Tab-separated table of C-alpha atoms in Angstrom:
chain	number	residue	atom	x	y	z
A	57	UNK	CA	-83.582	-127.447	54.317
A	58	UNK	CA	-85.355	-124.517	55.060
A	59	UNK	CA	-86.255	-124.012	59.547
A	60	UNK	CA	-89.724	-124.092	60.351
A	61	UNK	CA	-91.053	-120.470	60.907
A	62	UNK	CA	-92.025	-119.817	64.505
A	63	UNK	CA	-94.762	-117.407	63.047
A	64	UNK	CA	-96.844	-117.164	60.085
A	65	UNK	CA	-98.608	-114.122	58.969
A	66	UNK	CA	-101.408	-114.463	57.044
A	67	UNK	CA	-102.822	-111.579	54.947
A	68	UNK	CA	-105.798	-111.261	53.087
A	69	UNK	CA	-105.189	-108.754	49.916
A	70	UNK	CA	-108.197	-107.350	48.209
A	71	UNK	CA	-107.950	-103.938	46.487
A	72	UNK	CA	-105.761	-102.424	49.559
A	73	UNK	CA	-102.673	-101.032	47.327
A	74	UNK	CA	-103.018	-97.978	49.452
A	75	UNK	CA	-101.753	-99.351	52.578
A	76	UNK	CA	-100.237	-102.646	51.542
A	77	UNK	CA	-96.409	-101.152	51.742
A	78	UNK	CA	-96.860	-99.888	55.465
A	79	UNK	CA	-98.484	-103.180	56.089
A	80	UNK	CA	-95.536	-105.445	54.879
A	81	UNK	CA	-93.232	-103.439	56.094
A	82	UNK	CA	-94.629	-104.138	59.551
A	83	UNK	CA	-94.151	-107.744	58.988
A	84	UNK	CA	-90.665	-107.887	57.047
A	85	UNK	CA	-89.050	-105.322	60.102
A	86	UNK	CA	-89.986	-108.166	62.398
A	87	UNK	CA	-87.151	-108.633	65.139
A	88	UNK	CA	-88.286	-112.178	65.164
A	89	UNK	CA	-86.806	-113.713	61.935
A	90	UNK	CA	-87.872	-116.777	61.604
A	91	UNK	CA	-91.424	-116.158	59.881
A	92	UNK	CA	-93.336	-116.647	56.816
A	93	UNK	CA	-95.470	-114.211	55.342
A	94	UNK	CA	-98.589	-115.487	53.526
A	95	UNK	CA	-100.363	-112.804	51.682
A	96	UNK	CA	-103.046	-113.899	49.604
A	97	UNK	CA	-104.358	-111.702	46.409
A	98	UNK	CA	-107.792	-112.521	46.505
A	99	UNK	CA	-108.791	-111.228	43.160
A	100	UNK	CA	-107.573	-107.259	43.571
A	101	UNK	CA	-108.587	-105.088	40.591
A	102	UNK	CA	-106.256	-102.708	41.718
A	103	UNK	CA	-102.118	-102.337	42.138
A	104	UNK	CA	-102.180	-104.762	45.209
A	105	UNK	CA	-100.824	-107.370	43.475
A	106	UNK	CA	-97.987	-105.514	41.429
A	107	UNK	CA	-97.627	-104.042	44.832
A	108	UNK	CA	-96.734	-107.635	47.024
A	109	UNK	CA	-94.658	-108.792	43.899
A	110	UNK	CA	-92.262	-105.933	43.939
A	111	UNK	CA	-90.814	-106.621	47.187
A	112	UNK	CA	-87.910	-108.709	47.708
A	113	UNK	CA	-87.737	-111.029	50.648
A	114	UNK	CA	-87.677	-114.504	50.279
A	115	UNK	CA	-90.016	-115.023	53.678
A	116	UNK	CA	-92.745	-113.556	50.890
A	117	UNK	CA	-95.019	-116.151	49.477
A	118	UNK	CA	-97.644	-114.693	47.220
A	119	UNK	CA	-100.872	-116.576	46.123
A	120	UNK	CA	-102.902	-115.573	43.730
A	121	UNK	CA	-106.896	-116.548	43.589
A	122	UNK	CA	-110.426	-115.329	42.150
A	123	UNK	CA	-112.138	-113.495	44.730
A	124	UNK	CA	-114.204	-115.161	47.401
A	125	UNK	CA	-113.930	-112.871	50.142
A	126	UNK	CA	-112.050	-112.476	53.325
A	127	UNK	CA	-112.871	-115.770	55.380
A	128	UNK	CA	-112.105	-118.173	52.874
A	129	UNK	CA	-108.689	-116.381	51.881
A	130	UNK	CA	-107.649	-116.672	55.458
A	131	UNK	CA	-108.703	-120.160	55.412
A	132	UNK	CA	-106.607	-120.597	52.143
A	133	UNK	CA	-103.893	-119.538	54.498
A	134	UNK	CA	-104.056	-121.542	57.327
A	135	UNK	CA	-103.270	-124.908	55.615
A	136	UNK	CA	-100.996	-123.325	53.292
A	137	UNK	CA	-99.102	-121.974	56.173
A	138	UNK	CA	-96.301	-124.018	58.086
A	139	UNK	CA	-95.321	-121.684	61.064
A	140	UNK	CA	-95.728	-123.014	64.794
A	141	UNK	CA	-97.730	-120.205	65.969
A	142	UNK	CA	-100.376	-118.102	63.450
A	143	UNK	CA	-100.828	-114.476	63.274
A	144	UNK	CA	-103.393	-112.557	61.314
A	145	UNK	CA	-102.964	-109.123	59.104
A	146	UNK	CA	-105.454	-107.223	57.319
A	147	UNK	CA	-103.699	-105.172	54.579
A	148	UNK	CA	-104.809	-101.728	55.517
A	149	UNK	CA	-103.756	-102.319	59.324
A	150	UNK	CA	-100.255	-102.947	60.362
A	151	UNK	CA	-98.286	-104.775	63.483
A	152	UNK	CA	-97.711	-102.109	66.223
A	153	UNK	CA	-94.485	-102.714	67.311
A	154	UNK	CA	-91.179	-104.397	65.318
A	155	UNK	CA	-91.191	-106.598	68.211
A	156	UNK	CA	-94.527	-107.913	68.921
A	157	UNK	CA	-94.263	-111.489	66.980
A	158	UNK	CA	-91.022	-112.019	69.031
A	159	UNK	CA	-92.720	-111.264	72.514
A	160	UNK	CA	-95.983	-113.291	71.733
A	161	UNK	CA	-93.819	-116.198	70.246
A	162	UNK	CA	-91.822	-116.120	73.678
A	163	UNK	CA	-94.648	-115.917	76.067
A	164	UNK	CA	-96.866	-118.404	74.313
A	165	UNK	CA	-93.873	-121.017	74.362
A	166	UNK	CA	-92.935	-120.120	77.660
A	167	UNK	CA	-96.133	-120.282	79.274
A	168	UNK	CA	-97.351	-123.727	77.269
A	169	UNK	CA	-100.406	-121.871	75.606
A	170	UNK	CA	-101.942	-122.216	71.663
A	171	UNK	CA	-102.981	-118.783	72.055
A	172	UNK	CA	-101.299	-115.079	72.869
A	173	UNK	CA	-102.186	-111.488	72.770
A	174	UNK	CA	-102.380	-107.985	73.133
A	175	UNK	CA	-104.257	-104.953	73.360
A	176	UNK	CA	-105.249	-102.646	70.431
A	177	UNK	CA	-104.639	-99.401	69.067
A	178	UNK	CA	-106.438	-97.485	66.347
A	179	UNK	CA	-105.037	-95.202	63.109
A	180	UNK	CA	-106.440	-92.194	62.232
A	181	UNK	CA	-104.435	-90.839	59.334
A	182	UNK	CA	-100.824	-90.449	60.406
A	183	UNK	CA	-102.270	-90.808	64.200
A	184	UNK	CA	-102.208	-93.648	66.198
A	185	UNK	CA	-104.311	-93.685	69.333
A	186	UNK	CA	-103.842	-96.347	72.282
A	187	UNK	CA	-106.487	-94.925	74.470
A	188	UNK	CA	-109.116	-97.390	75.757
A	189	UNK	CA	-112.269	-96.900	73.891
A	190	UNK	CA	-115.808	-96.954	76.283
A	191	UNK	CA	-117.410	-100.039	75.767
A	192	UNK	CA	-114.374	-102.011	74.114
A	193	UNK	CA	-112.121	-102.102	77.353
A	194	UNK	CA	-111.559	-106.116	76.708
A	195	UNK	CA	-109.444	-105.238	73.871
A	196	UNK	CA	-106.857	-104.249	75.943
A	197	UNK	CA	-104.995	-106.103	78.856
A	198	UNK	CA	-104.295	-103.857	81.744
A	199	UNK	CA	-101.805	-106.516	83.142
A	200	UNK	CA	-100.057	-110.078	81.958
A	201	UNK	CA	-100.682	-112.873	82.745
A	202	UNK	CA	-103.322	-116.418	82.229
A	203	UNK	CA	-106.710	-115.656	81.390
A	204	UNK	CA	-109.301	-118.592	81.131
A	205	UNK	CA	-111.783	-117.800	78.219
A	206	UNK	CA	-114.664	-118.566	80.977
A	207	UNK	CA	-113.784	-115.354	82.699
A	208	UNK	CA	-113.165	-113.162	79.318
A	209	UNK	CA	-115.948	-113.785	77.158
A	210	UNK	CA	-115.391	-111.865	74.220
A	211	UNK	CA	-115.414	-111.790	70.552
A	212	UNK	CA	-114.097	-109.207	69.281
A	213	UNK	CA	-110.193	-108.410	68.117
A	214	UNK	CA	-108.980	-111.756	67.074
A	215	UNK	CA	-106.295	-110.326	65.356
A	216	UNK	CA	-104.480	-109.335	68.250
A	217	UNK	CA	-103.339	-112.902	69.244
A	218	UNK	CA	-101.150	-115.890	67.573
A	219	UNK	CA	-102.643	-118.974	67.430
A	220	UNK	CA	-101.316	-122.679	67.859
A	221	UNK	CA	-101.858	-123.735	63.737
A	222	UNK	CA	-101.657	-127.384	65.457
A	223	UNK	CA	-104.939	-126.143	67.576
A	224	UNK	CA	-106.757	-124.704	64.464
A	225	UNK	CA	-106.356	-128.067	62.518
A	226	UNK	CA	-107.132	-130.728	64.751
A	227	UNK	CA	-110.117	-129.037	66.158
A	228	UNK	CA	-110.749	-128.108	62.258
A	229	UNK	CA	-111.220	-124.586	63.076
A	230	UNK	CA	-111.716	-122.018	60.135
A	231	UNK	CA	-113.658	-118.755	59.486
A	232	UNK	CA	-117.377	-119.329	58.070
A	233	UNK	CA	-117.963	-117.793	54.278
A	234	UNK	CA	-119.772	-114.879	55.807
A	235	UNK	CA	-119.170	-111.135	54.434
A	236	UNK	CA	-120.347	-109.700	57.391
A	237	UNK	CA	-119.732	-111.127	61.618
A	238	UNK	CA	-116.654	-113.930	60.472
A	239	UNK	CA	-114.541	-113.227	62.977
A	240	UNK	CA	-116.295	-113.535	66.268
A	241	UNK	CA	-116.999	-117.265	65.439
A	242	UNK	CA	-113.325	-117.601	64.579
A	243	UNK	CA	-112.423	-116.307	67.450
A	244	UNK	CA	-114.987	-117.928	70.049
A	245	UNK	CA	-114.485	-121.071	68.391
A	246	UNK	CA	-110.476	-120.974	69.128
A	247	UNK	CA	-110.784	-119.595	72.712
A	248	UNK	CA	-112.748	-122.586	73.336
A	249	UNK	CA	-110.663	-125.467	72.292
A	250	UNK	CA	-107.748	-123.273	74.185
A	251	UNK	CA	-109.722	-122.710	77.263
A	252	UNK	CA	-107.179	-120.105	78.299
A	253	UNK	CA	-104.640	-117.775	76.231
A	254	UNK	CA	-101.659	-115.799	77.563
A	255	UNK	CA	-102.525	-111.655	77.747
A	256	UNK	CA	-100.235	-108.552	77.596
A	257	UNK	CA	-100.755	-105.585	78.331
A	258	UNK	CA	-98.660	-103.997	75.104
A	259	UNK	CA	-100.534	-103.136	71.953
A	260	UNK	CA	-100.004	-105.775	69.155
A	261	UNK	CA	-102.212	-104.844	66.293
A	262	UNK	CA	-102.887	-101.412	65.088
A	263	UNK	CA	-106.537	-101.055	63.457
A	264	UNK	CA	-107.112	-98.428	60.899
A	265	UNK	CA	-110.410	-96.897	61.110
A	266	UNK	CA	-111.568	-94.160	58.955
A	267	UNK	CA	-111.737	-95.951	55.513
A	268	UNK	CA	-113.689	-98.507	56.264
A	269	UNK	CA	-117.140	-97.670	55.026
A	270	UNK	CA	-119.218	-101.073	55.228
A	271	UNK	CA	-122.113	-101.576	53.060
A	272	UNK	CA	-125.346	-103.316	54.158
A	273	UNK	CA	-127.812	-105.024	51.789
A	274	UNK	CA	-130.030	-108.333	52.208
A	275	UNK	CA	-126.978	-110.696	52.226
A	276	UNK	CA	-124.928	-109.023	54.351
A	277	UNK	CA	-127.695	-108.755	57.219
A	278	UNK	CA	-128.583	-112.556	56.644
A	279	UNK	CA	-124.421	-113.319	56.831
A	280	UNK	CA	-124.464	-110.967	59.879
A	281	UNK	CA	-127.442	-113.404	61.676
A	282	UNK	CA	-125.644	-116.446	60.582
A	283	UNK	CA	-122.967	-115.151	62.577
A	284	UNK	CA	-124.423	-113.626	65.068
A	285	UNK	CA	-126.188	-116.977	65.935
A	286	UNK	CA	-123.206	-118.933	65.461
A	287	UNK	CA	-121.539	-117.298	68.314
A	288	UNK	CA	-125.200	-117.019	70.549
A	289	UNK	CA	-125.498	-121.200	70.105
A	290	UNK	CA	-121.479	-121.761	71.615
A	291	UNK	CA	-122.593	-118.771	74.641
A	292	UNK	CA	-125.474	-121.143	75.438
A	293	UNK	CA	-123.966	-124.696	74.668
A	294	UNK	CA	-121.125	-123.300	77.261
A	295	UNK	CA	-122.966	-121.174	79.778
A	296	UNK	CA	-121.363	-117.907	78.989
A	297	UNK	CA	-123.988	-115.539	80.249
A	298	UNK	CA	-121.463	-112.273	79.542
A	299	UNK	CA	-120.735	-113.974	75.330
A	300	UNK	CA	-124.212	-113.656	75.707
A	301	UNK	CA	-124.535	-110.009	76.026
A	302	UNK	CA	-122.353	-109.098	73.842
A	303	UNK	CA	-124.598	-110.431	71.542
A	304	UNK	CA	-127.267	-108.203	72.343
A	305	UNK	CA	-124.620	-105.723	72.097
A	306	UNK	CA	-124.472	-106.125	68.558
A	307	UNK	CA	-127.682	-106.253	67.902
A	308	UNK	CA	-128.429	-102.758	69.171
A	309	UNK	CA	-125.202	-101.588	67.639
A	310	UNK	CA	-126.279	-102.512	64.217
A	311	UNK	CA	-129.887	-101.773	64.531
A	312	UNK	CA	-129.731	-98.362	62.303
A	313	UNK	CA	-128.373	-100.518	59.713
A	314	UNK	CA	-129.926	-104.267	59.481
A	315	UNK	CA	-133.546	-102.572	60.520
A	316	UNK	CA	-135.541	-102.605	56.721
A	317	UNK	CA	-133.908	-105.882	56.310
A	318	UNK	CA	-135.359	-107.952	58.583
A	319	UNK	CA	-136.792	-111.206	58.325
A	320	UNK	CA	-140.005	-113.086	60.220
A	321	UNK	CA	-136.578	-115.505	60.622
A	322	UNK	CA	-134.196	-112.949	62.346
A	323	UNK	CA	-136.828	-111.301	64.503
A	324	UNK	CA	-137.336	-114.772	65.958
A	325	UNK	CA	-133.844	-115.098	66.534
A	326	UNK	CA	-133.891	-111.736	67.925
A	327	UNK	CA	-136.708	-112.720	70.379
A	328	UNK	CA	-134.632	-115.367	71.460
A	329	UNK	CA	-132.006	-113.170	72.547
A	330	UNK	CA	-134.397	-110.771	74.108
A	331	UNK	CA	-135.784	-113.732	76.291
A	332	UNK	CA	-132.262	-113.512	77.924
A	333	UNK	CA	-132.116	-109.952	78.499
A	334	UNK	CA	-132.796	-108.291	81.728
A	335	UNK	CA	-134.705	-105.540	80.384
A	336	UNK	CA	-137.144	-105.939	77.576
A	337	UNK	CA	-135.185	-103.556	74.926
A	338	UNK	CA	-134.545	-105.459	71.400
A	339	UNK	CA	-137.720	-105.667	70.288
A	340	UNK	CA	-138.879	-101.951	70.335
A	341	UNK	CA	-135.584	-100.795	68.538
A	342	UNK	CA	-135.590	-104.000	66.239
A	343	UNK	CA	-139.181	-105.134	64.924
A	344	UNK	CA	-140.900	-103.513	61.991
A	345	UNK	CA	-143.913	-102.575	63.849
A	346	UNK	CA	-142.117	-100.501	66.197
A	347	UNK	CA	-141.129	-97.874	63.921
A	348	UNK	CA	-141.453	-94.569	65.941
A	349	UNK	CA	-139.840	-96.030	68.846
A	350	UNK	CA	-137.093	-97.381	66.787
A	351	UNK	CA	-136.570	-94.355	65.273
A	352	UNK	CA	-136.731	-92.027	68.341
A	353	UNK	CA	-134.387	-94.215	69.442
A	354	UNK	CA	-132.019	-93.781	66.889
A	355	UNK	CA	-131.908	-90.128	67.613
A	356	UNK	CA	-131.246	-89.650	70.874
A	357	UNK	CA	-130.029	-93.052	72.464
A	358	UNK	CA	-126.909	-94.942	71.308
A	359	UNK	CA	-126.372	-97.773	73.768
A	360	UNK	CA	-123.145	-99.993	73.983
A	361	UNK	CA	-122.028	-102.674	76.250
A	362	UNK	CA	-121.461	-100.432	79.300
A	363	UNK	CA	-122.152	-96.958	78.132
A	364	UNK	CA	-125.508	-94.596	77.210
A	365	UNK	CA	-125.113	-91.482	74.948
A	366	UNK	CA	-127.510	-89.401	74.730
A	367	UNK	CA	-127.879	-87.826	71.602
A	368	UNK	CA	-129.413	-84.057	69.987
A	369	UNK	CA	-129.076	-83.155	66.512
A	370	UNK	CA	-127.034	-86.542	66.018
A	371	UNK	CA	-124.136	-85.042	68.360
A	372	UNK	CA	-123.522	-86.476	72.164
A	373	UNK	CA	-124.137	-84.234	75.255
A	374	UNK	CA	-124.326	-86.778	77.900
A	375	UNK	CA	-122.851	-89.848	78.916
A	376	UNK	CA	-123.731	-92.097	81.738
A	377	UNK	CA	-122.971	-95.624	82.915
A	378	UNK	CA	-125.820	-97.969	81.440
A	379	UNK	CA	-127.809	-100.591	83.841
A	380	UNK	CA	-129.334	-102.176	81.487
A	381	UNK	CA	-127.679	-105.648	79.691
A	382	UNK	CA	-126.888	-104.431	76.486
C-alpha cells in the first residue's frame, strides 16, 4: 500500500506545451518525495497532453477532461487529490526552488498551521527577478514567522502557499467558475477559515509574466464583478477595512479595460465601493458619463495601492507615494 503524499500538486493544463516540461520538472526534482502530482488536461488543442504523457514517474497522474476553464479544473483536483498539504501550479510557471515543498511541508507541520508560504518571483524569458515590485510588497515576507489573516489582508498570490486539503473540504472551499478574478475568493475564503498561515521569507513560486496577454469582453468583466464582489462582501462581513482597498485597487487597475463594458449593475457596485473610499476617485475614472476625465486619466495617472505614476506619451517620469486609498 502506497504512503500518503505529504504534498499534492495540482496543475491545471490548457494549451501550455511550451512551458509544461520546465514546469514538471520543477515538481518531479522535488527534494521532498513523498508527493503526488495532479495535472489535469483540461481540453488542450495543442501538444500538452502528448507532452504530460511522455514522462515517466509514477507520482504522475494525468486526467483528461473537456474544457471548462481554470477554476473548475483545480476544483477537479482538490477531491481527486489525497496529499496532507495542497500546492498549486500553473503550467507556464514553475516552483522556485527544488526544496520549497519540503520547507513549507516542515514549517506548516511544525508550527500546527493548514496554511504556508512564500514570497514571489517573476520570469522574464530566461530571467528571473526576486525584486519587490511597488505596490505588491505583500507578496513577499521580509521575515518568518505567524501571521493572522486580520493583520495581512490580501488577495493576491495564492499560489505561493500549501494548503491543509482537510481545511478546503470541510469548510467546502473551491474556486468559483469565473474566467476572470477566481483566485482572490479562493484565497480570502481559505485565509479565513485558517485565521493565520505560517510566512517565509524565501521565494516559493516563480510567475511568468510576459505571455500572458488577457482578453476582455462582456463576460469576462461581469466574471471579474462577480469576483470582485465576492471578495468586497467577506472584507465587510469581517471588518477588513485594508481587503477593502484592495478592492478599489482593482478597480482602478482595470479601469482601461472593463470601462465600455459597464453595466447600470456594476456602476452600482462600484458606488458602493466608492462610499468607502476616502477620496471620491472611482466614479470619475469609472462611469460612462465621465469620459474626458476618464480618459485624461488614463494618460497621465496610473494609480496602485501605494504608488502614483505620472505618465507622458504613455511612458513614466515621476513617481511619488500616493495619499489617497486606492
Amino acid at each position: 500500500m502506497k504512503p500518503q503524499p505529504k504534498v499534492s500538486v495540482i496543475m491545471p493544463v490548457y494549451n501550455a506545451a511550451a512551458y509544461l516540461s520546465a514546469a514538471l520538472e520543477s515538481v518531479l526534482g522535488q527534494s521532498l518525495q513523498e508527493i503526488e502530482l495532479i495535472a489535469i488536461d483540461d481540453g488542450s488543442t495543442d501538444d500538452s497532453l502528448a507532452v504530460l504523457q511522455a514522462v515517466q514517474d509514477a507520482r504522475l497522474r494525468i486526467i483528461s477532461r473537456p474544457n471548462c476553464g481554470v477554476g473548475p479544473t483545480r476544483n477537479e483536483g482538490i477531491f481527486a487529490a489525497s496529499g496532507e498539504y495542497i500546492f498549486f501550479l500553473d503550467p507556464d510557471d514553475r516552483i522556485a526552488a527544488p526544496d520549497v515543498l519540503e520547507l513549507l511541508y516542515t514549517k506548516a507541520v511544525e508550527h500546527g498551521v493548514s496554511i504556508c508560504g512564500g514570497s514571489l518571483s517573476r520570469i522574464y524569458g530566461e530571467h528571473e527577478d526576486t525584486s519587490v515590485v511597488p505596490g505588491f510588497e505583500k507578496q513577499h515576507f521580509a521575515q518568518e514567522g505567524l501571521v493572522n489573516y486580520a493583520d495581512y489582508q490580501y488577495h493576491y498570490g495564492f499560489y505561493r502557499f500549501i494548503y491543509k486539503r482537510s481545511l478546503l473540504l470541510e469548510s467546502g472551499i473551491t474556486f468559483p467558475a469565473l474566467c476572470r478574478y477566481q483566485d482572490p475568493p479562493f484565497m480570502v475564503r481559505a485565509m479565513l477559515a485558517a485565521g493565520r498561515f505560517y510566512a517565509v521569507p524565501q521565494v516559493t513560486y516563480a510567475y511568468r509574466k510576459e505571455h500572458r496577454k488577457l482578453e476582455w469582453r462582456q463576460r469576462h468583466t461581469n466574471d471579474f464583478f462577480s469576483g470582485l464582489s465576492d471578495v468586497w462582501n467577506m472584507a465587510n462581513d469581517q471588518n477588513l477595512p485594508l481587503l477593502r482597498q484592495m478592492v478599489q485597487s482593482s478597480l482602478c487597475d482595470y479601469h482601461a479595460q472593463i470601462q465600455k463594458y459597464l453595466t447600470a449593475q456594476h456602476n452600482a457596485f462600484i458606488r458602493e465601493v466608492e462610499s468607502f473610499a476616502t477620496h471620491q476617485i472611482l466614479t470619475p475614472i469609472l462611469e460612462s458619463d465621465n469620459r474626458i476625465c476618464r480618459f485624461l486619466k488614463r494618460l497621465f495617472i496610473r494609480k496602485t495601492l501605494t504608488i502614483t505614476t505620472i505618465l507622458f506619451m504613455g511612458l513614466p517620469i515621476v513617481r511619488r507615494k500616493s495619499v489617497s486609498s486606492i
